[in-house]
GROMACS .gro file of C-alpha atoms in nm:
model
  342
    1MET     CA    1   3.078  -9.670   7.831
    2ALA     CA    2   3.352  -9.410   7.687
    3ARG     CA    3   3.309  -9.264   7.345
    4PHE     CA    4   3.585  -9.184   7.124
    5ARG     CA    5   3.607  -8.915   6.878
    6ASN     CA    6   3.723  -8.995   6.521
    7LYS     CA    7   3.996  -8.728   6.474
    8ASN     CA    8   4.040  -8.814   6.106
    9LYS     CA    9   3.664  -8.695   6.022
   10LYS     CA   10   3.653  -8.312   5.957
   11ALA     CA   11   3.333  -8.105   6.024
   12PHE     CA   12   3.198  -7.970   5.694
   13VAL     CA   13   3.110  -7.622   5.717
   14LYS     CA   14   2.875  -7.451   5.470
   15PRO     CA   15   3.041  -7.111   5.339
   16THR     CA   16   2.811  -6.822   5.437
   17GLY     CA   17   2.959  -6.575   5.188
   18LYS     CA   18   2.696  -6.321   5.038
   19LYS     CA   19   2.602  -6.346   4.652
   20LYS     CA   20   2.779  -6.118   4.444
   21GLN     CA   21   2.568  -5.871   4.245
   22PRO     CA   22   2.623  -5.888   3.868
   23SER     CA   23   2.841  -5.628   3.707
   24VAL     CA   24   2.658  -5.684   3.353
   25ASP     CA   25   2.294  -5.678   3.257
   26HIS     CA   26   2.220  -6.019   3.116
   27ILE     CA   27   1.981  -5.879   2.895
   28THR     CA   28   2.111  -5.564   2.757
   29GLY     CA   29   2.478  -5.636   2.796
   30ASP     CA   30   2.577  -5.310   2.938
   31LYS     CA   31   2.764  -5.250   3.269
   32ILE     CA   32   2.559  -5.193   3.566
   33PRO     CA   33   2.656  -4.862   3.728
   34LYS     CA   34   2.720  -4.867   4.084
   35SER     CA   35   2.765  -4.594   4.342
   36PHE     CA   36   2.928  -4.468   4.679
   37VAL     CA   37   2.748  -4.204   4.876
   38PHE     CA   38   2.958  -4.064   5.138
   39SER     CA   39   3.048  -3.711   5.300
   40ARG     CA   40   3.354  -3.494   5.323
   41GLY     CA   41   3.409  -3.303   5.635
   42LYS     CA   42   3.166  -3.299   5.916
   43LEU     CA   43   2.815  -3.291   5.868
   44PRO     CA   44   2.514  -3.183   6.109
   45GLY     CA   45   2.252  -3.452   6.188
   46PRO     CA   46   1.997  -3.372   5.934
   47LEU     CA   47   2.251  -3.388   5.637
   48LYS     CA   48   2.385  -3.715   5.765
   49GLN     CA   49   2.016  -3.855   5.748
   50LEU     CA   50   2.022  -3.712   5.399
   51GLU     CA   51   2.325  -3.902   5.328
   52LEU     CA   52   2.141  -4.222   5.425
   53ASP     CA   53   1.830  -4.132   5.229
   54LEU     CA   54   2.037  -4.093   4.922
   55ARG     CA   55   2.204  -4.447   4.988
   56LYS     CA   56   1.872  -4.576   5.010
   57LEU     CA   57   1.730  -4.410   4.692
   58MET     CA   58   2.044  -4.559   4.509
   59LEU     CA   59   1.966  -4.922   4.605
   60PRO     CA   60   2.023  -5.192   4.519
   61TYR     CA   61   2.351  -5.095   4.349
   62THR     CA   62   2.513  -4.910   4.618
   63ALA     CA   63   2.695  -4.960   4.941
   64LEU     CA   64   2.399  -4.913   5.201
   65LYS     CA   65   2.639  -4.951   5.505
   66LEU     CA   66   2.955  -4.792   5.385
   67LYS     CA   67   3.188  -4.731   5.672
   68GLU     CA   68   3.402  -4.409   5.648
   69LYS     CA   69   3.663  -4.250   5.880
   70LYS     CA   70   3.758  -3.909   5.920
   71ARG     CA   71   4.110  -3.964   5.786
   72ASN     CA   72   3.981  -4.124   5.467
   73ASN     CA   73   4.080  -3.923   5.173
   74LEU     CA   74   3.916  -3.944   4.813
   75LYS     CA   75   4.202  -4.169   4.689
   76ASP     CA   76   4.099  -4.422   4.952
   77PHE     CA   77   3.753  -4.445   4.822
   78LEU     CA   78   3.867  -4.457   4.450
   79ASN     CA   79   4.102  -4.727   4.543
   80VAL     CA   80   3.797  -4.968   4.657
   81ALA     CA   81   3.590  -4.836   4.421
   82GLY     CA   82   3.784  -5.009   4.128
   83PRO     CA   83   3.772  -5.378   4.257
   84MET     CA   84   3.400  -5.321   4.333
   85GLY     CA   85   3.299  -5.169   3.991
   86VAL     CA   86   3.172  -4.854   4.130
   87THR     CA   87   3.128  -4.590   3.883
   88HIS     CA   88   3.001  -4.289   4.055
   89PHE     CA   89   3.038  -4.106   4.366
   90LEU     CA   90   2.784  -3.881   4.546
   91ILE     CA   91   2.955  -3.686   4.788
   92LEU     CA   92   2.773  -3.438   5.032
   93SER     CA   93   2.957  -3.154   5.217
   94LYS     CA   94   2.883  -2.852   5.424
   95THR     CA   95   3.057  -2.487   5.408
   96GLU     CA   96   2.961  -2.202   5.616
   97THR     CA   97   2.685  -2.085   5.372
   98ALA     CA   98   2.528  -2.375   5.240
   99PRO     CA   99   2.539  -2.768   5.190
  100TYR     CA  100   2.675  -2.918   4.857
  101LEU     CA  101   2.617  -3.222   4.663
  102ARG     CA  102   2.885  -3.355   4.430
  103VAL     CA  103   2.814  -3.603   4.148
  104ALA     CA  104   3.131  -3.756   4.016
  105ARG     CA  105   3.234  -4.034   3.749
  106THR     CA  106   3.495  -4.251   3.854
  107PRO     CA  107   3.798  -4.262   3.806
  108GLN     CA  108   3.853  -3.960   3.581
  109GLY     CA  109   3.572  -3.733   3.618
  110PRO     CA  110   3.373  -3.530   3.524
  111THR     CA  111   3.237  -3.378   3.854
  112LEU     CA  112   2.918  -3.201   3.889
  113ALA     CA  113   2.887  -2.955   4.185
  114PHE     CA  114   2.539  -2.861   4.310
  115LYS     CA  115   2.428  -2.615   4.576
  116ILE     CA  116   2.142  -2.744   4.767
  117HIS     CA  117   1.899  -2.443   4.847
  118GLU     CA  118   1.637  -2.671   5.028
  119TYR     CA  119   1.584  -3.036   5.108
  120SER     CA  120   1.331  -3.255   5.297
  121LEU     CA  121   1.412  -3.617   5.450
  122ALA     CA  122   1.215  -3.925   5.368
  123VAL     CA  123   1.088  -3.926   5.707
  124ASP     CA  124   0.957  -3.552   5.657
  125VAL     CA  125   0.774  -3.655   5.361
  126ALA     CA  126   0.608  -3.943   5.520
  127GLN     CA  127   0.487  -3.747   5.805
  128SER     CA  128   0.325  -3.510   5.580
  129GLN     CA  129   0.128  -3.777   5.424
  130LEU     CA  130  -0.220  -3.912   5.528
  131ARG     CA  131  -0.125  -4.255   5.421
  132PRO     CA  132   0.247  -4.298   5.362
  133ARG     CA  133   0.346  -4.585   5.148
  134CYS     CA  134   0.702  -4.729   5.141
  135PRO     CA  135   0.729  -5.128   5.146
  136GLN     CA  136   1.075  -5.303   5.193
  137ASP     CA  137   1.062  -5.456   4.860
  138LEU     CA  138   1.043  -5.117   4.671
  139PHE     CA  139   1.426  -5.108   4.694
  140LYS     CA  140   1.487  -5.455   4.537
  141ASN     CA  141   1.525  -5.277   4.178
  142SER     CA  142   1.666  -4.942   4.071
  143PRO     CA  143   1.457  -4.642   4.002
  144LEU     CA  144   1.355  -4.523   3.675
  145ILE     CA  145   1.508  -4.182   3.569
  146VAL     CA  146   1.304  -3.901   3.418
  147LEU     CA  147   1.463  -3.574   3.308
  148SER     CA  148   1.250  -3.259   3.228
  149GLY     CA  149   1.339  -2.918   3.104
  150PHE     CA  150   1.739  -3.007   3.020
  151GLY     CA  151   1.674  -2.980   2.658
  152THR     CA  152   1.788  -2.612   2.613
  153GLY     CA  153   2.098  -2.691   2.426
  154ASP     CA  154   2.336  -2.557   2.663
  155GLN     CA  155   2.671  -2.760   2.715
  156HIS     CA  156   2.636  -2.770   3.091
  157LEU     CA  157   2.277  -2.918   3.077
  158LYS     CA  158   2.380  -3.183   2.843
  159LEU     CA  159   2.642  -3.302   3.049
  160THR     CA  160   2.413  -3.294   3.340
  161THR     CA  161   2.174  -3.499   3.128
  162ILE     CA  162   2.439  -3.766   3.059
  163MET     CA  163   2.549  -3.780   3.395
  164PHE     CA  164   2.229  -3.851   3.556
  165GLN     CA  165   2.122  -4.102   3.275
  166ASN     CA  166   2.441  -4.315   3.336
  167ILE     CA  167   2.404  -4.310   3.723
  168PHE     CA  168   2.130  -4.553   3.707
  169PRO     CA  169   2.101  -4.896   3.505
  170ALA     CA  170   1.934  -4.857   3.147
  171ILE     CA  171   1.634  -5.066   3.070
  172ASP     CA  172   1.523  -5.213   2.740
  173VAL     CA  173   1.144  -5.138   2.692
  174ASN     CA  174   1.087  -5.448   2.480
  175THR     CA  175   1.207  -5.689   2.772
  176VAL     CA  176   1.154  -5.499   3.099
  177LYS     CA  177   0.930  -5.647   3.368
  178LEU     CA  178   0.673  -5.421   3.470
  179SER     CA  179   0.697  -5.563   3.851
  180THR     CA  180   1.044  -5.404   3.843
  181CYS     CA  181   0.928  -5.062   3.768
  182GLN     CA  182   0.829  -4.957   4.130
  183ARG     CA  183   1.019  -4.624   4.155
  184ILE     CA  184   1.115  -4.328   3.968
  185VAL     CA  185   1.353  -4.038   4.027
  186LEU     CA  186   1.245  -3.696   3.854
  187LEU     CA  187   1.483  -3.430   3.772
  188HIS     CA  188   1.307  -3.101   3.648
  189TYR     CA  189   1.516  -2.791   3.536
  190ASN     CA  190   1.355  -2.454   3.565
  191LYS     CA  191   1.545  -2.212   3.298
  192ASP     CA  192   1.393  -1.904   3.463
  193THR     CA  193   1.533  -1.989   3.821
  194LYS     CA  194   1.808  -2.216   3.704
  195LEU     CA  195   1.716  -2.480   3.956
  196VAL     CA  196   1.665  -2.820   3.961
  197ASP     CA  197   1.377  -3.003   4.160
  198PHE     CA  198   1.486  -3.344   4.266
  199ARG     CA  199   1.186  -3.577   4.345
  200HIS     CA  200   1.185  -3.958   4.451
  201TYR     CA  201   0.825  -4.125   4.390
  202SER     CA  202   0.703  -4.467   4.418
  203ILE     CA  203   0.485  -4.615   4.138
  204ARG     CA  204   0.163  -4.829   4.191
  205LEU     CA  205  -0.119  -4.954   3.938
  206GLN     CA  206  -0.493  -4.932   4.023
  207PRO     CA  207  -0.745  -5.095   3.797
  208VAL     CA  208  -0.991  -4.868   3.655
  209GLY     CA  209  -1.353  -4.922   3.739
  210VAL     CA  210  -1.307  -5.141   4.041
  211SER     CA  211  -1.374  -5.036   4.385
  212ARG     CA  212  -1.128  -4.997   4.653
  213ARG     CA  213  -1.292  -5.266   4.876
  214LEU     CA  214  -1.310  -5.534   4.597
  215ARG     CA  215  -0.918  -5.446   4.516
  216LYS     CA  216  -0.839  -5.492   4.903
  217PHE     CA  217  -1.041  -5.839   4.899
  218VAL     CA  218  -0.863  -5.970   4.579
  219ARG     CA  219  -0.513  -5.865   4.718
  220ASN     CA  220  -0.544  -5.974   5.076
  221HIS     CA  221  -0.780  -6.258   5.062
  222GLN     CA  222  -0.938  -6.154   5.362
  223VAL     CA  223  -1.296  -6.244   5.460
  224PRO     CA  224  -1.496  -5.922   5.431
  225ASP     CA  225  -1.737  -5.826   5.732
  226LEU     CA  226  -2.089  -5.849   5.557
  227ARG     CA  227  -2.327  -5.815   5.875
  228SER     CA  228  -2.385  -5.457   5.798
  229LEU     CA  229  -2.498  -5.537   5.451
  230GLN     CA  230  -2.819  -5.667   5.298
  231ASP     CA  231  -2.646  -5.859   5.016
  232VAL     CA  232  -2.332  -5.945   4.905
  233SER     CA  233  -2.368  -5.719   4.570
  234ASP     CA  234  -2.380  -5.414   4.813
  235PHE     CA  235  -2.013  -5.499   4.913
  236VAL     CA  236  -1.918  -5.509   4.553
  237THR     CA  237  -2.091  -5.217   4.426
  238LYS     CA  238  -2.028  -4.986   4.681
  239ALA     CA  239  -1.745  -4.779   4.620
  240GLY     CA  240  -1.497  -4.730   4.879
  241TYR     CA  241  -1.326  -4.412   4.988
  242GLY     CA  242  -1.043  -4.261   4.807
  243SER     CA  243  -0.957  -4.125   4.450
  244GLU     CA  244  -1.183  -4.325   4.235
  245SER     CA  245  -1.246  -4.026   4.005
  246GLU     CA  246  -0.877  -4.004   3.963
  247ALA     CA  247  -0.860  -4.359   3.843
  248ASP     CA  248  -1.134  -4.296   3.566
  249ASP     CA  249  -0.890  -4.009   3.417
  250GLU     CA  250  -0.788  -4.116   3.067
  251VAL     CA  251  -0.460  -3.930   3.086
  252ALA     CA  252  -0.354  -4.124   3.383
  253THR     CA  253  -0.443  -4.480   3.256
  254VAL     CA  254  -0.238  -4.712   3.074
  255THR     CA  255  -0.315  -5.079   2.909
  256LEU     CA  256  -0.094  -5.343   3.062
  257ALA     CA  257   0.101  -5.588   2.831
  258SER     CA  258   0.106  -5.857   3.096
  259ASP     CA  259  -0.017  -5.936   3.435
  260LEU     CA  260   0.105  -5.759   3.748
  261GLY     CA  261   0.009  -5.906   4.087
  262ARG     CA  262  -0.348  -6.042   4.154
  263VAL     CA  263  -0.545  -5.711   4.065
  264ASN     CA  264  -0.380  -5.561   3.759
  265ARG     CA  265  -0.444  -5.790   3.437
  266ALA     CA  266  -0.320  -5.770   3.105
  267SER     CA  267  -0.514  -5.607   2.850
  268THR     CA  268  -0.704  -5.413   3.101
  269LYS     CA  269  -0.693  -5.048   3.183
  270SER     CA  270  -0.486  -4.937   3.505
  271ALA     CA  271  -0.432  -4.615   3.663
  272VAL     CA  272  -0.089  -4.519   3.744
  273LYS     CA  273  -0.015  -4.356   4.086
  274LEU     CA  274   0.285  -4.174   4.186
  275GLN     CA  275   0.344  -4.124   4.586
  276GLU     CA  276   0.634  -3.907   4.691
  277ILE     CA  277   0.880  -4.117   4.918
  278GLY     CA  278   1.163  -3.881   4.972
  279PRO     CA  279   1.398  -3.729   4.972
  280ARG     CA  280   1.329  -3.402   4.820
  281MET     CA  281   1.593  -3.151   4.699
  282THR     CA  282   1.625  -2.812   4.511
  283LEU     CA  283   1.965  -2.800   4.354
  284GLN     CA  284   2.169  -2.541   4.185
  285LEU     CA  285   2.449  -2.639   3.946
  286MET     CA  286   2.738  -2.421   4.051
  287LYS     CA  287   3.031  -2.585   3.864
  288ILE     CA  288   3.153  -2.887   3.650
  289GLU     CA  289   3.513  -2.986   3.650
  290GLU     CA  290   3.702  -3.208   3.419
  291GLY     CA  291   3.847  -3.450   3.665
  292LEU     CA  292   3.736  -3.582   4.001
  293CYS     CA  293   3.677  -3.324   4.197
  294SER     CA  294   3.971  -3.135   4.025
  295GLY     CA  295   4.078  -3.016   3.685
  296GLY     CA  296   3.999  -2.761   3.439
  297VAL     CA  297   3.652  -2.572   3.501
  298ILE     CA  298   3.404  -2.674   3.220
  299PHE     CA  299   3.124  -2.452   3.341
  300ASN     CA  300   3.099  -2.193   3.628
  301GLU     CA  301   2.761  -2.029   3.737
  302PHE     CA  302   2.956  -1.711   3.808
  303GLY     CA  303   3.083  -1.656   3.476
  304PRO     CA  304   3.196  -1.801   3.147
  305VAL     CA  305   3.526  -1.998   3.168
  306GLY     CA  306   3.740  -2.011   2.853
  307ASP     CA  307   4.020  -2.241   2.783
  308ASN     CA  308   4.274  -1.998   2.868
  309LYS     CA  309   4.112  -1.952   3.220
  310LYS     CA  310   4.088  -2.326   3.322
  311GLN     CA  311   4.247  -2.382   3.653
  312ASP     CA  312   4.291  -2.645   3.898
  313ASN     CA  313   4.002  -2.584   4.172
  314LYS     CA  314   4.049  -2.797   4.478
  315LYS     CA  315   3.861  -2.773   4.820
  316PRO     CA  316   4.080  -2.726   5.122
  317GLU     CA  317   3.964  -3.071   5.235
  318ASP     CA  318   4.099  -3.218   4.904
  319GLN     CA  319   4.451  -3.049   4.921
  320GLU     CA  320   4.445  -3.212   5.275
  321ASP     CA  321   4.380  -3.564   5.119
  322ALA     CA  322   4.649  -3.527   4.864
  323GLU     CA  323   4.908  -3.446   5.136
  324GLU     CA  324   4.806  -3.769   5.340
  325SER     CA  325   5.037  -4.046   5.239
  326GLU     CA  326   4.871  -4.330   5.457
  327SER     CA  327   4.547  -4.480   5.308
  328GLU     CA  328   4.285  -4.597   5.549
  329ASP     CA  329   4.063  -4.911   5.483
  330ILE     CA  330   3.718  -4.858   5.376
  331SER     CA  331   3.471  -5.124   5.445
  332ALA     CA  332   3.132  -5.151   5.252
  333ASP     CA  333   2.860  -5.390   5.346
  334GLU     CA  334   2.611  -5.384   5.066
  335GLY     CA  335   2.308  -5.525   5.232
  336GLU     CA  336   2.159  -5.588   4.882
  337GLY     CA  337   2.408  -5.827   4.776
  338GLU     CA  338   2.774  -5.712   4.761
  339GLU     CA  339   3.064  -5.849   4.949
  340GLU     CA  340   3.265  -5.659   5.214
  341GLU     CA  341   3.594  -5.487   5.171
  342ASP     CA  342   3.833  -5.445   5.450
   0.00000   0.00000   0.00000
């Protein structure tokens, strides 16, 4: 029997568009900062991997798969940043002497230029550890930011503090959920060497007075192997390997206000464990400019800059960018929830 198709009936296609990320915090009401991490000029392989590590560090409010072309200038990134609500740029570059990291506020600056003295990739940090820990759900929430040693009263250090405080979303200690506090970014300034130690850690809590075997049993619900034990109490009381003594340290313990997982319960003491996940950098602040990678110099490491000596310092690559008239498209696929821009 022949079958006839109803031409008037239209097929229903479910939209597959990605859910947009919120631009305003529903609790604090503040605008959520977002970032682009990209490079200017050609980078060697290790620095390209450092760029990817920095993008992962800035999750979830960054473009994890930002597509950039050689002919893209700074204005192209700025044109895309506006509609997407991007507030900060992290720009990597390489000269003949050293690599540099510029942290800029869009759209009008200021811009902080750091010289990278040393750096280690996330994979290098993991390979140096006996039991590396970096689960994927670790990057569902933004990291906490901790600044140490910046309270010297100098103007350039105050600007550095404000820049890094605003590059991550602010938290309200009265309403924040403990489950969202899983990472921490630490910046320590050494006033003697004038270097900044940049570290990235994961946070985990461990109940005090509970053996590792029992914690593993409660967390995973796996039936333990008791064949070699005389009684079940041997399994409970026998301490597992690990840092049990560290968990009993009064300085490293906190009292939880709410339940966190199956093991850490409210009103009980838990030890705070920090494990480095990388990347790791040693930075030196070289220059602060008023504008976006241009404008008057507020601070220069090589000498004081007065109002009468302010000048427009541009890199050769930025001059080439200003001369280009055609703008290339930049597409950003924000694997954690942002839409693509062509």
